[in-house]
Tab-separated table of C-alpha atoms in Angstrom:
chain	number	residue	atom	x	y	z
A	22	UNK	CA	121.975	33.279	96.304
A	23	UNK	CA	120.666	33.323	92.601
A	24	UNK	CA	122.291	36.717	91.352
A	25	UNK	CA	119.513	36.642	88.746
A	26	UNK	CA	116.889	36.761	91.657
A	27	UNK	CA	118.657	39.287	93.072
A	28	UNK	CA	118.122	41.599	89.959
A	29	UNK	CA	114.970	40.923	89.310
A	30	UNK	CA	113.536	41.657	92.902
A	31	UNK	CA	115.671	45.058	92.615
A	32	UNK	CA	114.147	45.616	89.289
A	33	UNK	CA	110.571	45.215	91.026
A	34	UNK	CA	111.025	47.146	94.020
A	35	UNK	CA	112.718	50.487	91.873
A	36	UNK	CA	110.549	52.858	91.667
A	37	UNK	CA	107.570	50.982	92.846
A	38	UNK	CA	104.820	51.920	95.309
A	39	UNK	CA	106.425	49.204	97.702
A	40	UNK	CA	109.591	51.353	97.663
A	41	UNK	CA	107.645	54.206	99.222
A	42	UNK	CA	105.378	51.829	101.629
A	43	UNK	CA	106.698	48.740	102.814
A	44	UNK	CA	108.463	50.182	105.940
A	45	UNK	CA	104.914	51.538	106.971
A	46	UNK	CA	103.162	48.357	105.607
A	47	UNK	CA	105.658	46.441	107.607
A	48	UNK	CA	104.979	48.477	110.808
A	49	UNK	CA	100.912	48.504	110.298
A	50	UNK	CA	101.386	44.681	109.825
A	51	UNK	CA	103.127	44.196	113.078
A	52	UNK	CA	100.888	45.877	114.610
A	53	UNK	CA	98.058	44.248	113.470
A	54	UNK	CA	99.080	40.974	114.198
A	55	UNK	CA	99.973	42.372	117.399
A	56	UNK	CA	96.040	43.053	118.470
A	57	UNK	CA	95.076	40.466	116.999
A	58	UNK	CA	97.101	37.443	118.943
A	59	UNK	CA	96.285	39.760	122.112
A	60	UNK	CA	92.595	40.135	121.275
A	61	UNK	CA	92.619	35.859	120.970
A	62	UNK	CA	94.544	34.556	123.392
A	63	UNK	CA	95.088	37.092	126.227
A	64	UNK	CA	91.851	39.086	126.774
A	65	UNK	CA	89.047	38.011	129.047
A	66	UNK	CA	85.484	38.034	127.711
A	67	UNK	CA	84.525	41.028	128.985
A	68	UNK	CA	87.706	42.990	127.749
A	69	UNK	CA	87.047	41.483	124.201
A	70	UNK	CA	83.346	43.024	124.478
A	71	UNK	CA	85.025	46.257	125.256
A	72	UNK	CA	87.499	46.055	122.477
A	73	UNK	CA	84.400	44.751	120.064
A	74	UNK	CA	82.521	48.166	121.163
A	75	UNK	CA	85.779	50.871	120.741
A	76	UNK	CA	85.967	49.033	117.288
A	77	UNK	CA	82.223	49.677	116.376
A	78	UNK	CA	82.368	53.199	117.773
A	79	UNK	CA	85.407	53.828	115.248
A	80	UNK	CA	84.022	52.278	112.587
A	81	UNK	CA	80.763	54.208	112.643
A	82	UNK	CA	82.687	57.741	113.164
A	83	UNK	CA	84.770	56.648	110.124
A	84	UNK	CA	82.035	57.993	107.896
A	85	UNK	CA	82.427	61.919	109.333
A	86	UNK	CA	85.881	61.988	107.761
A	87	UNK	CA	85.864	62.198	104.161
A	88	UNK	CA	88.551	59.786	103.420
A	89	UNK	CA	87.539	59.080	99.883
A	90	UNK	CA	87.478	62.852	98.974
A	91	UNK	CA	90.495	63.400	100.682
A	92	UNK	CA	92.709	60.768	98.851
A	93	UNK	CA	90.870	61.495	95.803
A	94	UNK	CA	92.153	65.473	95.993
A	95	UNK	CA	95.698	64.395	96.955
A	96	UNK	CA	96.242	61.962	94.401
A	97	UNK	CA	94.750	64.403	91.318
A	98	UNK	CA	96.675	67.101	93.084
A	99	UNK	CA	100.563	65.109	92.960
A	100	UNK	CA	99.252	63.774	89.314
A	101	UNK	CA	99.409	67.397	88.314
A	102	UNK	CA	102.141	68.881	89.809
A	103	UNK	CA	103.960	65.308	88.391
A	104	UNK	CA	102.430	66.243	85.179
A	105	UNK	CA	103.584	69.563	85.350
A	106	UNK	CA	107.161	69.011	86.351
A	107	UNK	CA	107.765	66.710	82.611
A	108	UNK	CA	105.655	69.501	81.292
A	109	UNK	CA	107.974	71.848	82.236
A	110	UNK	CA	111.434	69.920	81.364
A	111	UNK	CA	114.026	72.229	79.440
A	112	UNK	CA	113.755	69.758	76.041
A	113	UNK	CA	116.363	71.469	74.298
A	114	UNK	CA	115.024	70.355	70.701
A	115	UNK	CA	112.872	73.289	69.667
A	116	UNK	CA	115.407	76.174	70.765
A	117	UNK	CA	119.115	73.741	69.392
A	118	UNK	CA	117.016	74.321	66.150
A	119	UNK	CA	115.280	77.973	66.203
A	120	UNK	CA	119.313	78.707	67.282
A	121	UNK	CA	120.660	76.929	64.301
A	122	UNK	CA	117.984	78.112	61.857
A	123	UNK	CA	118.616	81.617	63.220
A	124	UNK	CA	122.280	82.508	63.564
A	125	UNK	CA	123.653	81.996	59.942
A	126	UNK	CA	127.590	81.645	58.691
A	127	UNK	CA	129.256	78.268	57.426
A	128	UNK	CA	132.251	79.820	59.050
A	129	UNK	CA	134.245	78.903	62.195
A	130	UNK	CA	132.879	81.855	64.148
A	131	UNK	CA	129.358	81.386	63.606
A	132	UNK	CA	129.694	77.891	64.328
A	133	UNK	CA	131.178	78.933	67.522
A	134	UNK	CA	128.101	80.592	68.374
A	135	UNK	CA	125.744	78.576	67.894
A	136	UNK	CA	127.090	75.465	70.205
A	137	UNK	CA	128.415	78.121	72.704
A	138	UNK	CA	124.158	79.231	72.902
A	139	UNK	CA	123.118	75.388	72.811
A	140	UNK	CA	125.528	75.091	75.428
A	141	UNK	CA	124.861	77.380	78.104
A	142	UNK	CA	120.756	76.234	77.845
A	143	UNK	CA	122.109	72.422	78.622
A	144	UNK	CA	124.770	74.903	81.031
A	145	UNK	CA	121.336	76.037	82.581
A	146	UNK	CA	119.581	72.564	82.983
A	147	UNK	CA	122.315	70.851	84.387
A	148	UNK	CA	122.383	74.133	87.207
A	149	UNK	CA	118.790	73.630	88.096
A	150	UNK	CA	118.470	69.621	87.548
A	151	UNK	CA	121.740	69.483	90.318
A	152	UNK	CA	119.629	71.299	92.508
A	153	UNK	CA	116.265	69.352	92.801
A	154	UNK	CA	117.109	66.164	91.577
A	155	UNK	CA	119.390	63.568	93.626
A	156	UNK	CA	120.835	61.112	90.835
A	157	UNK	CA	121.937	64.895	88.586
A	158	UNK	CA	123.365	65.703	92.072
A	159	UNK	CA	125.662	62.753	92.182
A	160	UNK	CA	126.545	63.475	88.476
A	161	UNK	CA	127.548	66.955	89.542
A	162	UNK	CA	128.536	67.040	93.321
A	163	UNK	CA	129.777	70.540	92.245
A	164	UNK	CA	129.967	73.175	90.227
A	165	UNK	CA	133.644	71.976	88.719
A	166	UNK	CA	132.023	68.933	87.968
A	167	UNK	CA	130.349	71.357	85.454
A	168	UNK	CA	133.784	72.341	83.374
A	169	UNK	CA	135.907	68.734	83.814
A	170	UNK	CA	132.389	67.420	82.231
A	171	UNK	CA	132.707	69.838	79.215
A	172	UNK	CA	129.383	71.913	79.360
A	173	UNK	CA	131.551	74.990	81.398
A	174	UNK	CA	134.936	76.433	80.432
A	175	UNK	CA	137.190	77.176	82.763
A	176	UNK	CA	137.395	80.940	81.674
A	177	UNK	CA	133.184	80.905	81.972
A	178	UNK	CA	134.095	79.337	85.770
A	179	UNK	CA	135.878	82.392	86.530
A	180	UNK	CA	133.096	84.606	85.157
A	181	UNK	CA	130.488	82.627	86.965
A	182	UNK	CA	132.246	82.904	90.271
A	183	UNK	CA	133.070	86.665	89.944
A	184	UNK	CA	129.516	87.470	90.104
A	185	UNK	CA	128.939	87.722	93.599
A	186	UNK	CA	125.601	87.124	94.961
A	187	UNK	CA	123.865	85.138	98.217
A	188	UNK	CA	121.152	83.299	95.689
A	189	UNK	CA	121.757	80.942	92.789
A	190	UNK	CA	122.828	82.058	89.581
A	191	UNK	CA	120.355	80.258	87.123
A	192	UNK	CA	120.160	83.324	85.244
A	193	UNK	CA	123.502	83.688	84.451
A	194	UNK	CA	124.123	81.315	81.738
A	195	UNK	CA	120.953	82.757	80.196
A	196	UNK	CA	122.268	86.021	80.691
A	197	UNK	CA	125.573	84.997	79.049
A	198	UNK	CA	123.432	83.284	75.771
A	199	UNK	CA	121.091	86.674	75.101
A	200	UNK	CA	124.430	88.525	75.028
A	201	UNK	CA	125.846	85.861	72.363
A	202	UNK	CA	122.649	86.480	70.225
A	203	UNK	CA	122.685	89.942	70.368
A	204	UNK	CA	126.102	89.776	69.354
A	205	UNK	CA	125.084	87.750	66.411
A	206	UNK	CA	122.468	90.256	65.169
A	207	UNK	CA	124.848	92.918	65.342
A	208	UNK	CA	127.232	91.129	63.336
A	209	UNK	CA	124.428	90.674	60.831
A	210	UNK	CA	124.280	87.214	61.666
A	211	UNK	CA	120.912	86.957	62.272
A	212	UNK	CA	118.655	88.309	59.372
A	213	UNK	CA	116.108	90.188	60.614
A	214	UNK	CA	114.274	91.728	63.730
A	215	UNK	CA	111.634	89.583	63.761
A	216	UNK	CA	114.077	86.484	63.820
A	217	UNK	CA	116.167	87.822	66.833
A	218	UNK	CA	112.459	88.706	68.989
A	219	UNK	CA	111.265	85.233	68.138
A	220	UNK	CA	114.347	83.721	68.869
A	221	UNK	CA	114.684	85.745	72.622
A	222	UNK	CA	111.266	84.851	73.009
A	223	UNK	CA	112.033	81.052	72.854
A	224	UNK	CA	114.866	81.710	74.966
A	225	UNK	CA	112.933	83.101	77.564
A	226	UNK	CA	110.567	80.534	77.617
A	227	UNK	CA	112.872	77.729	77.918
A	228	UNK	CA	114.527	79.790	81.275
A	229	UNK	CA	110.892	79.931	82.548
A	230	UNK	CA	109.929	76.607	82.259
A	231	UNK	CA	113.168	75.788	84.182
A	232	UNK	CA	112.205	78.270	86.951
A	233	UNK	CA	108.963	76.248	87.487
A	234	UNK	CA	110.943	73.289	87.982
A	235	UNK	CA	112.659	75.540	91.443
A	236	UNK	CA	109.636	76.399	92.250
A	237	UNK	CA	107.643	73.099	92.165
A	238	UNK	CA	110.281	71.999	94.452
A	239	UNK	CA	110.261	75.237	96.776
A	240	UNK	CA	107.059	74.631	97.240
A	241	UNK	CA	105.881	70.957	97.647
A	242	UNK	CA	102.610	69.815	97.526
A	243	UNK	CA	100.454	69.644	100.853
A	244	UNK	CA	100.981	66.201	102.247
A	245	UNK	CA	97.332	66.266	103.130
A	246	UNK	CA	94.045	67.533	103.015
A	247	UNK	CA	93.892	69.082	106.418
A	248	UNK	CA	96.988	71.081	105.926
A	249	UNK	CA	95.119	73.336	102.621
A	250	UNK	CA	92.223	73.259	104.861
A	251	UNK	CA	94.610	74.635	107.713
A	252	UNK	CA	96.275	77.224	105.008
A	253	UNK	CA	92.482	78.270	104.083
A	254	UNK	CA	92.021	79.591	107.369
A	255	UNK	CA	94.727	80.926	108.164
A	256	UNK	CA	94.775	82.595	105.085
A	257	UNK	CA	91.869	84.669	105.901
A	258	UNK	CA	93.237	85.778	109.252
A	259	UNK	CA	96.972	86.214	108.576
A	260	UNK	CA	96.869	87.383	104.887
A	261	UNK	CA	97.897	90.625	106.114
A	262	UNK	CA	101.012	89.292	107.844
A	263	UNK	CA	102.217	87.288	104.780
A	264	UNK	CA	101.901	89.605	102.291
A	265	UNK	CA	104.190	91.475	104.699
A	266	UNK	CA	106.814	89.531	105.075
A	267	UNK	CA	106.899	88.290	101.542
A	268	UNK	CA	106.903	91.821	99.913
A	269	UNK	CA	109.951	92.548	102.083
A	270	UNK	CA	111.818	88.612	101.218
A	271	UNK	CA	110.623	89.102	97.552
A	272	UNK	CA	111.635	92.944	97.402
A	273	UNK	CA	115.045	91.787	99.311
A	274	UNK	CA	115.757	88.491	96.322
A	275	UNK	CA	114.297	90.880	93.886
A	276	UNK	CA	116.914	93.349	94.476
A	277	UNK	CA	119.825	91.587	95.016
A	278	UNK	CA	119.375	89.434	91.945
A	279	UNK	CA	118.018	92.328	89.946
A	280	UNK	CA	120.934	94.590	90.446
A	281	UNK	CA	123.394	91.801	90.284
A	282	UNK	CA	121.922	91.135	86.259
A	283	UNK	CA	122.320	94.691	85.571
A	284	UNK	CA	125.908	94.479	86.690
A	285	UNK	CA	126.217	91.838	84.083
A	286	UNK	CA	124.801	93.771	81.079
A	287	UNK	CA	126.236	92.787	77.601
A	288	UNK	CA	128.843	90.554	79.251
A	289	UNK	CA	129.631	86.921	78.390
A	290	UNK	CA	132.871	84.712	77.863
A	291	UNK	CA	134.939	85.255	75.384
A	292	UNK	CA	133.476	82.558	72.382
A	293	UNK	CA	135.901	79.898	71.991
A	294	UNK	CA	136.387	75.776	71.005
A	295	UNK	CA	134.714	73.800	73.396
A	296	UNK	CA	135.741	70.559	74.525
A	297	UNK	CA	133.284	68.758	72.093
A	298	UNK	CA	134.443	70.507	69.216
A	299	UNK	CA	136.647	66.960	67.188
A	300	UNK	CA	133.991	64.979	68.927
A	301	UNK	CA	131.071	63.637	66.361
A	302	UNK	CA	129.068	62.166	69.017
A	303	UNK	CA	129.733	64.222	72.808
A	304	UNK	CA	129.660	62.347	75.945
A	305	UNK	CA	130.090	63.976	79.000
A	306	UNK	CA	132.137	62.425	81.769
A	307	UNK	CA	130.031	60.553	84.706
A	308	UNK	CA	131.037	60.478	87.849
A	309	UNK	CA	131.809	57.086	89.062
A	310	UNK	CA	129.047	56.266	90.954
A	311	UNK	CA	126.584	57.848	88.085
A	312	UNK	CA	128.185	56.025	85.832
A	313	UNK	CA	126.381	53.131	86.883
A	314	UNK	CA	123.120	54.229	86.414
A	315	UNK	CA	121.102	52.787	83.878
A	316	UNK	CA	120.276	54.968	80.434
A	317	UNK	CA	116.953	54.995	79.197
A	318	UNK	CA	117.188	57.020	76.069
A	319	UNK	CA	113.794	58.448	74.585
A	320	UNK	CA	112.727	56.357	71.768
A	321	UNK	CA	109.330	55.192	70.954
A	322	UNK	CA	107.271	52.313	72.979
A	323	UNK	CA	107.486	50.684	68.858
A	324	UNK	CA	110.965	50.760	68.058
A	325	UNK	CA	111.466	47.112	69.324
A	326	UNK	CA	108.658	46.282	67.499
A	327	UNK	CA	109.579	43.952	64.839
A	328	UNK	CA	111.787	41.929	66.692
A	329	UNK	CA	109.162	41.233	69.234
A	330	UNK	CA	107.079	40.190	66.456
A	331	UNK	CA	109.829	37.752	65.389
A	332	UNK	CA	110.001	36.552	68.300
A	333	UNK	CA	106.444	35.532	69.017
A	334	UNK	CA	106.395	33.982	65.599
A	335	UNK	CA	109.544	31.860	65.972
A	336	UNK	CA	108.398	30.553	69.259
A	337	UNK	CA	104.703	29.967	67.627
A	338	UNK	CA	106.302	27.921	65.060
A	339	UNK	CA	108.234	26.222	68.154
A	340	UNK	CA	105.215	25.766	69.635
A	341	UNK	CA	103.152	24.115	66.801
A	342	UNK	CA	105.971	21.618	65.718
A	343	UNK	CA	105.993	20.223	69.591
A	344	UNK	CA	102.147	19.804	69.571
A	345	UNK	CA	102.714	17.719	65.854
A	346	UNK	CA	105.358	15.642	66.959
């Protein structure tokens, strides 16, 4: 076998819609052939009539469902949440620079600072990505994947594991980078009130934007129509009962998590090196089988475009001196 065609028909079927169909195709297919070769060749005429008539009956009851509406709602409804999950990626662009802008020193210990903050929002990300996301997952089977990677310390492993708490521990890294900037104001490091609200502020948004990410996949879309219709009703009936019991699971997380946050007020690592520190360009380590994943780094759909135009003109040229000759 071609190893090319091998590629290319992977390349096709990644992340296609035949990925996510063709085993139900396949079986709808079967079937389908299945009633028709018996509808030809085994029934009688009068079982074909009566086959002909459950048909029409289905056919003309089609209509009461509304198929069209209902495919039309599910399909805007995963566009947004889909929409809404790259809306709500942690880019760390616009807080790496309101935290360089904002913490100030040429010196080794400001320096410090600054990538200790940048690194406990990527800290953060990587957390939460682990979490919903399959191919961060294999990257980071587990949390000591985290520090032989380089975005965790192994001091900030032992401070992360002495917090003791039954739910996950997004917060802490966030926790540990408001610390580090309210060290940095009180060093006179950051010039200015209005510098260190802004810069919380941004902060805070970036951890919230995260949390949506949890919570778009805690809570999944409705896989269809008649299940919102279903939660509708029920809703009316039953609100009672679920406010119940989610006051008492909220109040219970609430809590828990609250108290545990408070236990960790004005404590972080101590601010050392990190592992990147003699490296101009980081790379953390890949596991071995992420490692093998492609990279598609974020660059513009035009980047490539000049040598695309060269190439069109060369084989143009090509192209013209064949029809001369």
């Amino acid at each position: 076998m071609d190893p090319r065609n091998t590629l290319k028909k992977k390349h096709l079927l990644q992340g296609s819609v035949w990925q996510a169909v063709w085993a139900e195709l396949l079986i709808w297919c079967v079937l389908y052939a299945m009633l028709s070769v018996m509808y030809r060749l085994f029934l009688i005429k009068h079982h074909k009539e009566i086959f002909e008539d459950i048909c029409i009956f289905f056919d003309q009851h089609s209509s009461f469902i509304p198929v069209t509406f209902m495919l039309g709602f599910y399909v805007s409804a995963v566009f947004n949440r889909w929409w809404q999950v790259f809306d709500n990626m942690g880019w760390i662009d616009q807080p790496s620079l309101q935290i360089t802008q904002s913490i100030r020193g040429n010196d080794e210990r400001s320096k410090m600072l600054r990538r200790t903050c940048i690194r406990y929002l990527v800290l953060m990300e990587a957390m939460v990505f682990r979490d919903i996301s399959p191919s961060v997952r294999r990257r980071f089977p587990t949390m000591n994947h985290l520090v032989t990677s380089g975005l965790m310390t192994a001091r900030e492993m032992e401070e992360f594991e002495g917090v003791v708490t039954p739910h996950s521990k997004y917060w802490l890294p966030i926790q540990w980078l408001l610390s580090l900037v309210t060290l940095a104001r009180d060093e006179n490091r950051i010039k200015g009130e209005v510098i260190y609200v802004s810069l919380m502020d941004r902060i805070a948004d970036y951890r919230s934007k995260l949390v949506n990410l949890v919570l778009f996949d805690w809570v999944p879309v409705p896989l269809v129509y008649t299940q919102v219709r279903l939660y509708a009703r029920a809703r009316g009936r039953n609100l009672q009962v679920l406010l119940t019991t989610s006051s008492k699971t909220g109040a219970l997380r609430f809590i828990k998590v609250g108290f545990s946050v408070e236990e960790c007020y004005d404590a972080h690592p101590p601010v050392d090196r990190d592992s990147f520190w003699t490296d101009n360009l980081p790379e953390p380590l890949y596991t071995a089988q992420s490692a093998m994943r492609p990279i598609n780094p974020l660059v513009g759909s035009c980047v490539n475009m000049c040598v695309i135009i060269l190439v069109l003109r060369i084989l143009n040229f090509i192209s013209l001196e064949i029809s001369h000759s």
